[in-house]
Amino acid sequence: MTAHLKQDGPVEGAALDGMKQGLLGRPVPRIEGLAKVTGTATYAAEYDVADPAEGVFVTATISKGVVRSIDSAAARAMPGVLAVIDDARMTTRAAQGTAGEAPQQAPQRVSYWGQPVALVVAETFEQARDAAKHLVIEYDEEPGAALDPATATPEPQEDEAVNMGDLDAAMQAAAYSVDLTIETEGHASAAMEPHAAIAAWEGDKLTVHASLQMLNYNISELADALGIEEENIRLVAPYVGGGFGSKLGISEDVVAAALAARELSRPVRVVMSRQQVFQCVMRRSETWQRLRLACDGDGVLTGFGHQARVSNLPGETFTEPVLQSSHFLYAAPNRSLSMDLVRIHRMTAGSVRAPGEAVGMPALEMAMDELAEKAGIDPVAFRLRNIPDRDPEADLPFTSHGLADCLRKGAKAFGWDNGPRKPRQRREGDWWIGTGMASAARVHNASEAKARVRLTAEGRAVVETDMTDLGTGTYTICAQIAGEMLGLPLDRVTVALGDTDHPRGPGSGGSWGAASIGSAVYLACKALREDLARRANTDEAGLVMKDGAVEGGRCIADLLGGETLEELGHYEPGDNEDDFTASGFGAFFAEVRVNHWTGEARVDRMLGAFGFGRVLNEKTARSQCLGGITWSIGTALTEALHFDPRDGHLANPDLAEYHVPVHRDVREVEVLMLEERDPLASAIQAKGIGELGMCGGAGAIANAVYNACGARLHQLPMTPDRILAGLPA
Ligand code: MOS
């Protein structure tokens, strides 16, 4: 049976809080943790598939043109080589809305340097890699490809534009104002597990083990790319070694493995090299953001302007949603927001963790800091003064709003000195020390989700869905919700994820995973409780269960009398999405040191305070925040994709030259979770958590760099050369 909820308004809040098992919210260690640390959790390339052939990509060495010819004779003559595949469908990124449009045969169009154009398949990986170097590829290169976003022609994105009141007049009349442009550079997802797939056909049935975030969607993409029915595809991805957006859609490895396996009538494995992951998996666009902020003598914002420019490939529709939280974060009657897109030949721009806010929020918060300084107001007080009661553009109430609480409690916990602020006040040897802060905001999304929960005759619960866990803790929170609702300890709950043979989950992305799939599990368990309550001669609300038994009564197996019960939980957001603005909020506080001679900046200490509804698991939620803050450090100080201006190739396609913060870069980080119940956000009163921890954090670090050494930078990352150039004489 199906327990369906389309959420049109607030959900009843008490249900989960009234349970007795005591699992929910607790810092339960990951239930799959042992499998992961002992190496028995199988990632995409590790499945024991019989006799797989190995495929290695060959990638384009031009940024724009067509493949005129591929001479594979030499490669085919090499030891162990089985096939050379150059089907254009292989490089079709269905994820980007181009599926089905590409012709199946050559000529293949090349849109960026590093695009896969052929797959060499051999008996062993080494043979394939060797032969891949012996393809002779000729291109008809089209000269004059737009490679530089700074000189390409912008296309205004009309549906992003907001104009309210008169911003120009507000800027003129303002007691204080800032008008500045901040640049951020491109980012890579840099997930630890490379993109990989093993495809195997049995007749017309295809099974693919791959590293994917959204099986519910990926199955349609793959069906589309191959021109086959979804019913003939099974995708399997129980463990995913990070995705951060790069695995929201299928990548070339999945389609190429499927095509090669069909041609060879044999399983084929394709694993991208680290360099290939960098070169052809989607990037975060670089951005240019003009911020115009105006306030009166009391520090009340009167004007708010945010103009953003981002880039993508020709034909792609994704635009880094830089303005996402600017629309509602601060009140100001005169508003102007707009977005431009430039078309350039770099790999596809797409979702990279916290698309939009990851770079939009730091820029906004850097501008806020400059205005607070001009107005002579403490930055925390300045933000508190400008929190709106309702969404200032959509004129909607918020589902819940934790910003003020996070600002106040975060400041207190950090030891924020809310006196007047001046840069260059503290020096220790060669190092300037300073502090800075920023608000955090990230829209909350929920998504349709289905999960099946089975209660076996022995009194065990089994949760099944094609939802993925990319390291975030999904297995564990599903087990906690089921155990809590059904009164079962964790060792009596099994969670099976990442298989399209199970009901469709929401996939992992946009921070919607836990709240959405958690709601589906909750609904299924609630229906099971109704059945159990009937058997126990009570009603669902009155059913108190713990450790596999009704409190003071019969055990579950006894109630079931040999039967197995099964319910499908089906959650869908409804009118709640249209009638309210939903966001997670928070505040960042950073203490940094900047070397006077080298310009090197180090984050000594950082604190994030976050309000995002119910916390399902204190440990995994905190880990998400720690991860987000780590990304904040990377965004602020080190992470940038560098493209060669001559031919457009990515110059730093590896983890040595694209520096994500490592252990030594991340010192003292404190996370304060200000738990609340948001009955409008999801059936379990939880909001998204995953991405909030990096939505503004780089701004706090930039503001701390200024406070430390006096360098006001308008470019991220703040590398030593930039900081040195920005130091006051
Ligand atoms: Mo996320 S960037 O939606 O995985």
XYZ file of C-alpha atoms in Angstrom, residues 11-663:
653
model
C 2.815 19.048 9.020
C 1.879 17.969 12.496
C 5.034 18.355 14.511
C 4.809 16.037 17.453
C 4.937 12.586 15.839
C 8.680 12.075 15.611
C 9.416 13.884 18.831
C 7.064 11.625 20.780
C 8.864 8.388 19.885
C 10.714 6.378 22.481
C 13.522 4.534 20.682
C 15.791 7.543 21.104
C 17.646 7.298 17.793
C 16.681 10.425 15.926
C 18.997 13.392 16.143
C 21.623 11.385 17.983
C 25.238 11.314 16.751
C 24.922 7.749 15.479
C 28.026 6.631 13.531
C 27.453 5.768 9.888
C 25.919 2.314 9.673
C 27.989 1.575 6.551
C 31.119 3.027 8.126
C 32.716 -0.330 8.903
C 32.242 -1.488 5.307
C 33.866 1.688 4.074
C 36.890 1.714 6.321
C 37.545 -1.991 5.763
C 37.345 -1.624 1.997
C 34.385 -3.950 1.571
C 32.030 -1.214 0.367
C 32.231 -1.547 -3.409
C 32.557 1.695 -5.361
C 31.678 1.933 -9.030
C 34.859 0.504 -10.538
C 35.202 -2.218 -7.921
C 32.320 -4.559 -8.720
C 33.287 -8.107 -9.327
C 31.889 -8.354 -12.844
C 33.047 -11.377 -14.847
C 35.804 -10.705 -17.372
C 35.392 -7.004 -18.041
C 37.245 -5.294 -20.872
C 38.800 -1.950 -19.998
C 38.042 1.325 -21.780
C 40.211 4.438 -21.779
C 39.118 7.790 -23.179
C 40.976 9.851 -25.726
C 40.181 13.530 -25.400
C 40.096 16.467 -27.804
C 43.061 18.776 -28.212
C 41.100 21.646 -29.718
C 38.439 23.859 -28.168
C 36.093 24.153 -31.148
C 35.596 22.264 -34.394
C 34.818 18.773 -35.638
C 36.666 15.503 -35.666
C 37.595 15.044 -39.340
C 39.065 11.580 -38.983
C 40.282 9.064 -36.467
C 42.914 6.661 -37.747
C 42.806 3.745 -35.365
C 44.741 1.189 -37.428
C 47.909 1.407 -35.331
C 45.974 1.262 -32.074
C 43.878 -1.699 -33.208
C 47.011 -3.629 -34.073
C 48.372 -3.274 -30.555
C 48.289 -6.135 -28.053
C 44.970 -6.783 -26.406
C 43.045 -4.036 -28.195
C 39.432 -5.013 -28.772
C 37.679 -1.929 -30.122
C 37.853 1.784 -30.745
C 34.553 3.532 -30.218
C 33.987 7.040 -31.534
C 30.204 7.200 -31.476
C 29.008 10.752 -30.911
C 26.425 9.576 -28.397
C 29.271 8.780 -26.070
C 29.988 12.434 -25.561
C 26.379 13.474 -25.391
C 25.799 14.991 -22.025
C 22.209 14.096 -21.463
C 22.569 15.809 -18.135
C 22.825 19.074 -19.966
C 19.657 18.696 -21.965
C 21.283 17.705 -25.242
C 20.396 14.021 -25.161
C 18.968 12.598 -28.316
C 19.925 15.602 -30.399
C 23.352 14.441 -31.430
C 23.612 12.347 -34.576
C 24.878 8.846 -33.940
C 27.697 9.016 -36.449
C 30.642 11.269 -37.076
C 31.519 14.024 -37.533
C 31.689 14.586 -33.852
C 31.528 18.177 -32.768
C 34.146 19.337 -30.285
C 33.076 22.098 -27.930
C 35.936 22.201 -25.455
C 39.507 21.075 -24.986
C 39.498 17.763 -23.125
C 36.151 16.521 -24.430
C 36.183 12.723 -24.877
C 36.136 11.864 -28.571
C 37.015 8.175 -28.546
C 37.178 5.168 -26.262
C 39.869 2.548 -26.723
C 38.896 -0.828 -25.275
C 41.404 -3.551 -24.498
C 41.875 -6.634 -22.375
C 43.749 -4.703 -19.714
C 43.769 -1.131 -18.544
C 47.453 -0.735 -19.400
C 46.900 -1.980 -22.940
C 43.998 0.396 -23.437
C 45.942 3.324 -22.033
C 48.896 2.584 -24.268
C 46.774 2.175 -27.396
C 44.868 5.368 -26.588
C 48.105 7.234 -27.241
C 48.304 5.788 -30.728
C 45.079 7.092 -32.215
C 45.709 9.629 -34.937
C 42.968 12.205 -34.739
C 42.555 15.032 -37.213
C 40.303 17.955 -36.554
C 38.749 20.679 -38.615
C 39.382 23.366 -36.083
C 37.166 26.418 -36.180
C 39.338 29.389 -35.378
C 38.272 32.265 -33.211
C 36.483 30.214 -30.576
C 35.426 32.422 -27.677
C 37.752 31.347 -24.870
C 37.833 34.383 -22.642
C 34.673 35.147 -20.689
C 35.861 38.713 -20.156
C 35.580 39.512 -23.862
C 32.599 37.361 -24.916
C 29.241 38.983 -25.643
C 26.797 38.752 -22.733
C 23.264 37.432 -23.133
C 20.890 38.929 -20.547
C 18.821 36.323 -18.686
C 15.492 38.109 -18.625
C 13.740 35.756 -16.230
C 16.387 36.428 -13.577
C 15.861 40.183 -13.576
C 14.135 42.003 -10.709
C 13.538 45.735 -10.563
C 11.710 47.310 -7.639
C 11.679 50.984 -6.744
C 14.622 53.064 -7.956
C 18.071 51.794 -7.046
C 19.916 54.664 -8.748
C 17.961 57.208 -6.728
C 18.586 55.224 -3.544
C 22.320 55.188 -4.265
C 22.258 58.957 -4.836
C 20.338 59.682 -1.668
C 22.175 57.195 0.541
C 24.023 58.258 3.662
C 26.504 55.487 2.837
C 26.885 53.300 -0.199
C 29.216 50.868 -1.926
C 29.483 50.034 -5.607
C 32.025 47.346 -6.316
C 32.675 44.391 -8.569
C 33.890 41.080 -7.223
C 35.335 38.294 -9.337
C 35.379 34.623 -8.487
C 37.126 31.921 -10.500
C 35.891 28.552 -11.695
C 35.726 25.592 -9.335
C 35.975 21.839 -9.754
C 33.889 19.389 -7.750
C 37.027 17.346 -7.105
C 35.186 14.350 -5.657
C 37.546 11.707 -4.341
C 36.095 8.865 -6.411
C 36.640 9.415 -10.122
C 33.731 8.979 -12.514
C 33.531 5.326 -13.432
C 31.113 2.785 -14.868
C 30.927 -0.930 -15.555
C 28.286 -1.869 -18.127
C 27.040 -5.369 -18.878
C 24.289 -6.499 -21.255
C 22.192 -9.630 -21.001
C 20.207 -9.694 -24.206
C 18.570 -6.287 -24.334
C 18.875 -5.776 -20.571
C 21.603 -3.408 -19.457
C 23.071 -3.198 -15.968
C 25.449 -0.356 -15.135
C 27.396 0.050 -11.933
C 28.335 3.695 -11.814
C 29.082 6.611 -9.557
C 25.937 8.715 -9.703
C 23.915 11.044 -7.485
C 20.436 10.773 -8.973
C 19.516 7.338 -10.225
C 15.877 8.382 -10.563
C 16.955 10.850 -13.234
C 20.085 9.140 -14.559
C 18.050 6.169 -15.753
C 16.029 8.430 -18.072
C 19.165 10.138 -19.308
C 20.806 6.855 -20.173
C 17.671 5.485 -21.840
C 17.548 8.665 -23.860
C 21.213 8.566 -24.843
C 21.031 4.915 -25.934
C 17.551 5.059 -27.427
C 16.267 2.198 -25.276
C 13.477 1.848 -22.720
C 14.074 2.566 -19.046
C 12.606 -0.835 -18.191
C 15.652 -2.388 -19.829
C 18.115 -0.517 -17.630
C 19.258 -1.161 -14.096
C 21.585 1.346 -12.453
C 23.443 0.331 -9.325
C 25.303 2.789 -7.095
C 25.141 1.845 -3.405
C 28.342 3.729 -2.559
C 29.429 6.998 -4.094
C 32.747 8.587 -3.204
C 31.544 12.153 -3.298
C 29.786 13.958 -6.106
C 29.280 17.613 -5.188
C 27.096 18.035 -8.278
C 29.469 16.390 -10.749
C 27.449 13.182 -10.644
C 23.969 14.714 -10.753
C 23.851 13.757 -14.419
C 25.419 10.814 -16.210
C 28.883 11.464 -17.537
C 30.608 10.117 -20.646
C 31.918 6.981 -18.915
C 28.394 5.636 -18.417
C 27.288 5.944 -22.042
C 30.655 4.889 -23.432
C 30.777 1.764 -21.272
C 27.249 0.827 -22.345
C 28.007 1.319 -26.060
C 31.289 -0.572 -25.892
C 29.788 -3.442 -23.922
C 27.047 -3.801 -26.516
C 29.537 -3.795 -29.366
C 31.780 -6.372 -27.724
C 29.026 -8.464 -26.106
C 31.130 -8.340 -22.973
C 31.178 -6.190 -19.830
C 33.220 -3.005 -20.185
C 34.647 -0.831 -17.444
C 35.507 2.820 -18.014
C 37.274 4.822 -15.317
C 38.170 8.424 -15.961
C 41.652 9.517 -15.007
C 41.917 12.321 -12.480
C 42.917 14.656 -15.301
C 39.903 13.627 -17.366
C 37.597 14.216 -14.418
C 38.977 17.739 -14.163
C 38.873 18.355 -17.902
C 35.446 17.110 -18.874
C 33.258 16.931 -15.805
C 31.264 20.081 -15.251
C 32.849 23.129 -13.678
C 31.475 25.963 -11.592
C 31.440 29.075 -13.732
C 33.679 31.956 -12.897
C 31.601 34.992 -11.931
C 31.660 38.777 -12.056
C 29.367 40.367 -9.547
C 28.578 44.031 -9.211
C 27.164 44.869 -5.803
C 25.498 48.190 -5.144
C 24.324 48.677 -1.581
C 22.879 51.845 -0.070
C 21.879 52.564 3.521
C 20.668 55.447 5.661
C 22.486 56.963 8.619
C 21.215 54.214 10.923
C 22.526 51.429 8.723
C 19.150 50.456 7.314
C 19.499 49.280 3.709
C 17.590 51.428 1.240
C 19.016 50.043 -1.983
C 20.154 46.578 -3.031
C 21.756 45.838 -6.390
C 23.352 42.575 -7.491
C 24.326 42.090 -11.132
C 26.058 38.839 -12.041
C 27.804 37.493 -15.115
C 28.526 33.794 -15.556
C 29.546 31.593 -18.472
C 28.655 28.323 -20.142
C 29.151 26.453 -23.392
C 27.074 27.447 -26.405
C 23.710 25.699 -26.253
C 23.800 24.932 -22.531
C 21.013 26.326 -20.367
C 22.528 26.207 -16.881
C 23.466 29.570 -15.396
C 25.223 29.527 -12.024
C 22.359 30.867 -9.859
C 24.466 33.507 -8.148
C 21.495 35.648 -7.072
C 19.572 32.864 -5.367
C 19.746 34.144 -1.805
C 20.218 37.804 -2.728
C 16.520 37.822 -3.579
C 15.440 37.424 0.035
C 18.346 37.780 2.465
C 18.142 41.504 3.232
C 15.294 43.962 3.147
C 15.625 47.050 0.942
C 12.796 48.697 -0.972
C 14.838 49.682 -4.033
C 16.167 46.579 -5.727
C 17.832 45.678 -8.971
C 19.058 42.151 -9.680
C 20.100 40.757 -13.026
C 22.144 38.051 -14.665
C 24.115 37.769 -17.904
C 25.473 34.660 -19.546
C 28.478 34.567 -21.854
C 29.144 31.653 -24.195
C 32.659 30.290 -24.108
C 34.433 27.078 -25.028
C 35.308 25.629 -21.674
C 33.809 22.406 -20.388
C 30.157 22.541 -19.424
C 29.321 24.765 -16.493
C 26.967 23.071 -14.079
C 26.183 22.429 -10.464
C 29.147 22.359 -8.125
C 28.339 22.170 -4.421
C 25.952 24.986 -3.447
C 25.551 26.264 -7.015
C 24.931 29.995 -6.824
C 25.279 30.785 -3.144
C 28.776 29.301 -2.929
C 30.067 32.364 -4.776
C 27.099 34.747 -4.643
C 26.931 34.838 -0.865
C 30.640 35.576 -0.273
C 30.516 38.474 -2.752
C 27.415 39.919 -1.128
C 28.871 39.503 2.338
C 32.131 41.167 1.317
C 30.136 44.156 0.074
C 28.101 44.182 3.297
C 31.335 44.341 5.286
C 32.542 47.347 3.321
C 29.266 49.152 3.830
C 29.230 48.370 7.552
C 32.714 49.839 7.789
C 31.671 52.998 5.960
C 28.613 53.399 8.156
C 30.674 52.768 11.284
C 28.451 49.904 12.392
C 29.477 46.549 13.770
C 29.025 43.964 10.977
C 26.832 41.701 13.115
C 24.618 44.591 14.186
C 24.420 45.769 10.574
C 23.059 42.437 9.417
C 20.638 42.161 12.335
C 19.244 45.538 11.349
C 18.414 44.389 7.836
C 16.685 41.042 8.259
C 13.307 41.172 6.505
C 10.048 39.979 8.065
C 8.893 38.592 4.739
C 10.625 37.732 1.471
C 11.146 41.286 0.158
C 10.642 40.366 -3.502
C 8.130 37.524 -3.503
C 6.281 39.080 -0.530
C 5.924 35.667 1.090
C 6.427 34.572 4.687
C 9.453 32.431 5.511
C 8.871 28.861 6.653
C 11.236 29.558 9.544
C 14.098 32.006 9.893
C 17.141 31.390 12.044
C 19.464 34.163 10.850
C 19.192 36.484 13.846
C 19.596 33.609 16.275
C 22.657 32.324 14.399
C 24.228 35.796 14.267
C 23.764 36.381 17.991
C 24.680 32.943 19.274
C 27.511 32.538 16.775
C 29.010 35.883 17.791
C 28.816 34.931 21.444
C 30.346 31.496 20.977
C 33.142 32.876 18.796
C 33.910 35.707 21.158
C 33.147 38.367 18.554
C 34.227 41.766 19.754
C 31.357 43.973 18.712
C 33.138 47.247 19.170
C 34.329 49.558 16.382
C 36.507 47.750 13.875
C 39.732 48.876 12.311
C 42.177 46.873 10.211
C 45.785 46.152 11.207
C 45.304 46.225 14.967
C 47.040 43.002 15.900
C 50.413 41.725 14.813
C 52.277 38.641 16.009
C 55.746 38.552 14.538
C 55.399 38.369 10.776
C 51.655 37.815 10.931
C 48.712 40.156 10.965
C 45.748 38.687 12.861
C 42.123 39.638 12.289
C 38.536 38.508 12.391
C 35.593 38.695 10.028
C 32.080 37.407 9.724
C 29.354 36.767 7.178
C 25.771 35.562 7.023
C 24.934 32.180 5.541
C 21.877 31.375 3.441
C 20.958 28.568 1.121
C 17.502 27.933 -0.326
C 15.761 24.836 0.979
C 14.404 22.470 -1.631
C 12.451 19.291 -1.136
C 11.809 16.777 -3.856
C 9.415 13.962 -4.666
C 10.597 10.770 -2.991
C 9.512 7.168 -2.626
C 10.775 4.544 -0.211
C 9.474 1.104 0.651
C 9.624 -0.107 4.229
C 9.054 -3.770 4.980
C 8.490 -5.138 8.427
C 9.418 -8.810 8.378
C 7.670 -11.475 10.423
C 10.672 -11.635 12.781
C 10.335 -7.923 13.455
C 13.096 -6.463 11.297
C 12.666 -3.386 9.139
C 14.038 -3.153 5.609
C 14.139 0.227 3.853
C 14.513 0.192 0.065
C 14.870 3.097 -2.355
C 17.092 4.047 -5.281
C 18.241 7.050 -3.255
C 22.018 7.430 -3.117
C 24.393 8.150 -0.239
C 27.388 10.064 -1.495
C 29.032 10.104 1.884
C 26.514 12.400 3.513
C 24.914 9.888 5.890
C 21.749 8.900 4.032
C 21.940 5.236 5.033
C 22.158 6.195 8.660
C 19.374 8.759 8.783
C 17.013 6.386 6.943
C 17.791 3.705 9.549
C 17.334 6.179 12.394
C 13.937 7.340 11.141
C 12.687 3.783 10.576
C 14.068 2.595 13.933
C 12.586 5.561 15.754
C 9.145 5.189 14.190
C 8.947 1.408 14.557
C 10.634 1.145 17.930
C 13.561 -0.891 16.642
C 17.234 -0.704 17.574
C 19.552 -0.004 14.636
C 20.740 -3.596 14.365
C 17.209 -4.555 13.392
C 17.009 -2.079 10.511
C 18.511 -2.717 7.069
C 18.780 0.050 4.490
C 19.271 -0.756 0.807
C 20.059 2.225 -1.427
C 21.351 2.969 -4.888
C 19.506 0.463 -7.061
C 16.879 1.386 -9.639
C 15.082 -1.886 -8.906
C 13.908 -0.087 -5.748
C 11.303 2.702 -5.580
C 12.378 6.083 -6.922
C 14.048 8.325 -4.370
C 14.825 12.009 -4.826
C 18.522 11.514 -5.576
C 21.240 13.392 -3.749
C 21.613 17.011 -4.764
C 20.708 20.538 -3.836
C 20.708 19.562 -0.160
C 17.234 18.057 -0.614
C 18.216 14.437 0.003
C 17.764 13.866 3.715
C 14.590 15.907 4.174
C 12.949 14.343 1.103
C 13.853 10.671 1.480
C 13.465 10.996 5.239
C 9.900 12.141 4.674
C 9.164 9.138 2.456
C 10.585 6.712 5.038
C 8.609 8.497 7.740
C 5.340 8.195 5.785
C 5.845 4.490 5.128
C 6.613 3.879 8.810
C 3.618 5.900 9.917
C 1.383 3.655 7.803
C 3.065 0.569 9.291
C 2.427 1.979 12.755
C -1.259 2.297 11.946
C -1.359 -1.382 11.080
C 0.561 -2.305 14.239
C -1.697 -0.100 16.348
C -4.780 -1.950 15.076
C -3.139 -5.229 16.041
C -2.356 -3.831 19.483
C -5.905 -2.521 19.896
C -4.881 1.100 20.120
C -4.490 4.024 17.726
C -1.326 5.152 15.982
C -0.867 8.198 18.175
C -1.157 6.059 21.267
C 1.234 3.337 20.086
C 4.420 3.482 22.123
C 7.132 1.133 20.919
C 10.695 0.515 21.959
C 13.278 -2.209 21.366
C 10.932 -4.272 19.228
C 7.918 -4.306 21.501
C 4.906 -2.255 22.446
C 5.748 -0.623 25.730
C 4.514 -2.893 28.481
C 3.017 -5.249 25.897
C 3.591 -7.667 23.040
C 6.659 -7.790 20.844
C 6.443 -6.933 17.154
C 6.844 -10.528 15.917
C 3.967 -11.502 18.129
C 1.816 -8.665 16.753
C 2.660 -9.673 13.196
C 1.732 -13.308 13.762
C 3.981 -14.568 10.965
C 2.970 -11.863 8.483
C 5.251 -9.430 6.671
C 3.972 -5.883 6.275
C 5.052 -3.514 3.570
C 4.301 0.139 2.833
C 5.468 2.549 0.177
C 6.041 6.058 1.492
C 5.539 8.726 -1.163
C 6.357 12.332 -0.339
C 5.799 15.308 -2.606
C 6.163 18.997 -1.904
C 2.972 20.891 -2.701
C 1.581 24.367 -2.117
C 4.058 24.867 0.730
C 6.619 25.604 -1.972
C 4.534 28.350 -3.557
C 3.209 29.936 -0.398
C 6.462 30.321 1.512
C 10.113 31.111 1.011
C 12.238 28.360 2.540
C 15.925 28.678 3.332
C 18.522 27.535 5.764
C 20.355 30.371 7.519
C 23.502 30.769 9.501
C 26.499 32.890 10.364
C 30.236 32.440 9.906
C 32.995 33.861 12.052
C 36.641 33.551 11.055
C 39.992 34.417 12.544
C 42.835 34.530 10.077
C 46.511 35.352 10.000
C 48.198 36.989 7.037
C 51.947 36.964 6.563
C 53.232 40.500 6.177
C 56.058 39.475 3.814
C 54.590 36.663 1.747
C 50.887 37.477 1.709
C 50.053 33.941 2.781
C 46.706 33.729 4.580
C 45.770 31.013 7.063
C 42.429 30.412 8.705
C 43.306 29.823 12.349
C 39.790 29.386 13.597
C 36.345 29.346 12.131
C 32.902 28.992 13.614
C 29.651 28.375 11.801
C 26.256 28.639 13.480
C 23.430 27.118 11.472
C 19.658 26.880 11.690
C 18.207 24.329 9.309
C 15.208 22.692 10.918
C 15.390 19.327 12.613
C 18.814 17.741 12.919
C 18.418 14.067 12.021
C 21.885 12.956 13.053
C 24.094 15.271 15.013
C 27.290 13.679 13.760
C 26.568 13.482 10.038
C 24.949 16.945 10.062
C 28.013 18.388 11.757
C 30.248 16.636 9.252
C 28.335 18.297 6.433
C 28.949 21.671 8.071
C 32.640 20.889 8.538
C 32.839 19.916 4.881
C 31.124 23.125 3.855
C 33.498 25.226 5.926
C 36.411 23.381 4.349
C 35.023 24.368 0.943
C 34.707 27.920 2.242
C 38.424 27.923 2.982
C 39.189 26.593 -0.495
C 36.932 29.167 -2.154
C 38.507 31.966 -0.142
C 42.158 31.035 -0.473
C 43.128 28.399 -2.993
C 40.607 26.944 -5.424
C 40.609 28.211 -9.008
C 40.475 26.569 -12.420
C 43.095 28.097 -14.722
C 42.573 27.980 -18.471
C 45.264 28.657 -21.031
C 44.121 31.773 -22.895
C 45.676 30.548 -26.179
C 43.877 27.249 -26.681
C 41.447 27.048 -23.798
C 42.925 23.971 -22.158
C 42.652 23.551 -18.414
C 46.130 24.109 -17.038
C 45.658 22.669 -13.555
C 43.725 19.416 -14.021
C 44.840 17.575 -10.896
C 44.796 17.718 -7.124
C 48.361 18.997 -6.946
C 47.707 22.162 -8.922
C 44.031 22.620 -8.061
C 44.444 22.897 -4.337
C 41.502 21.812 -2.200
C 42.142 22.441 1.487
C 43.939 19.557 3.123
C 44.327 18.718 6.769
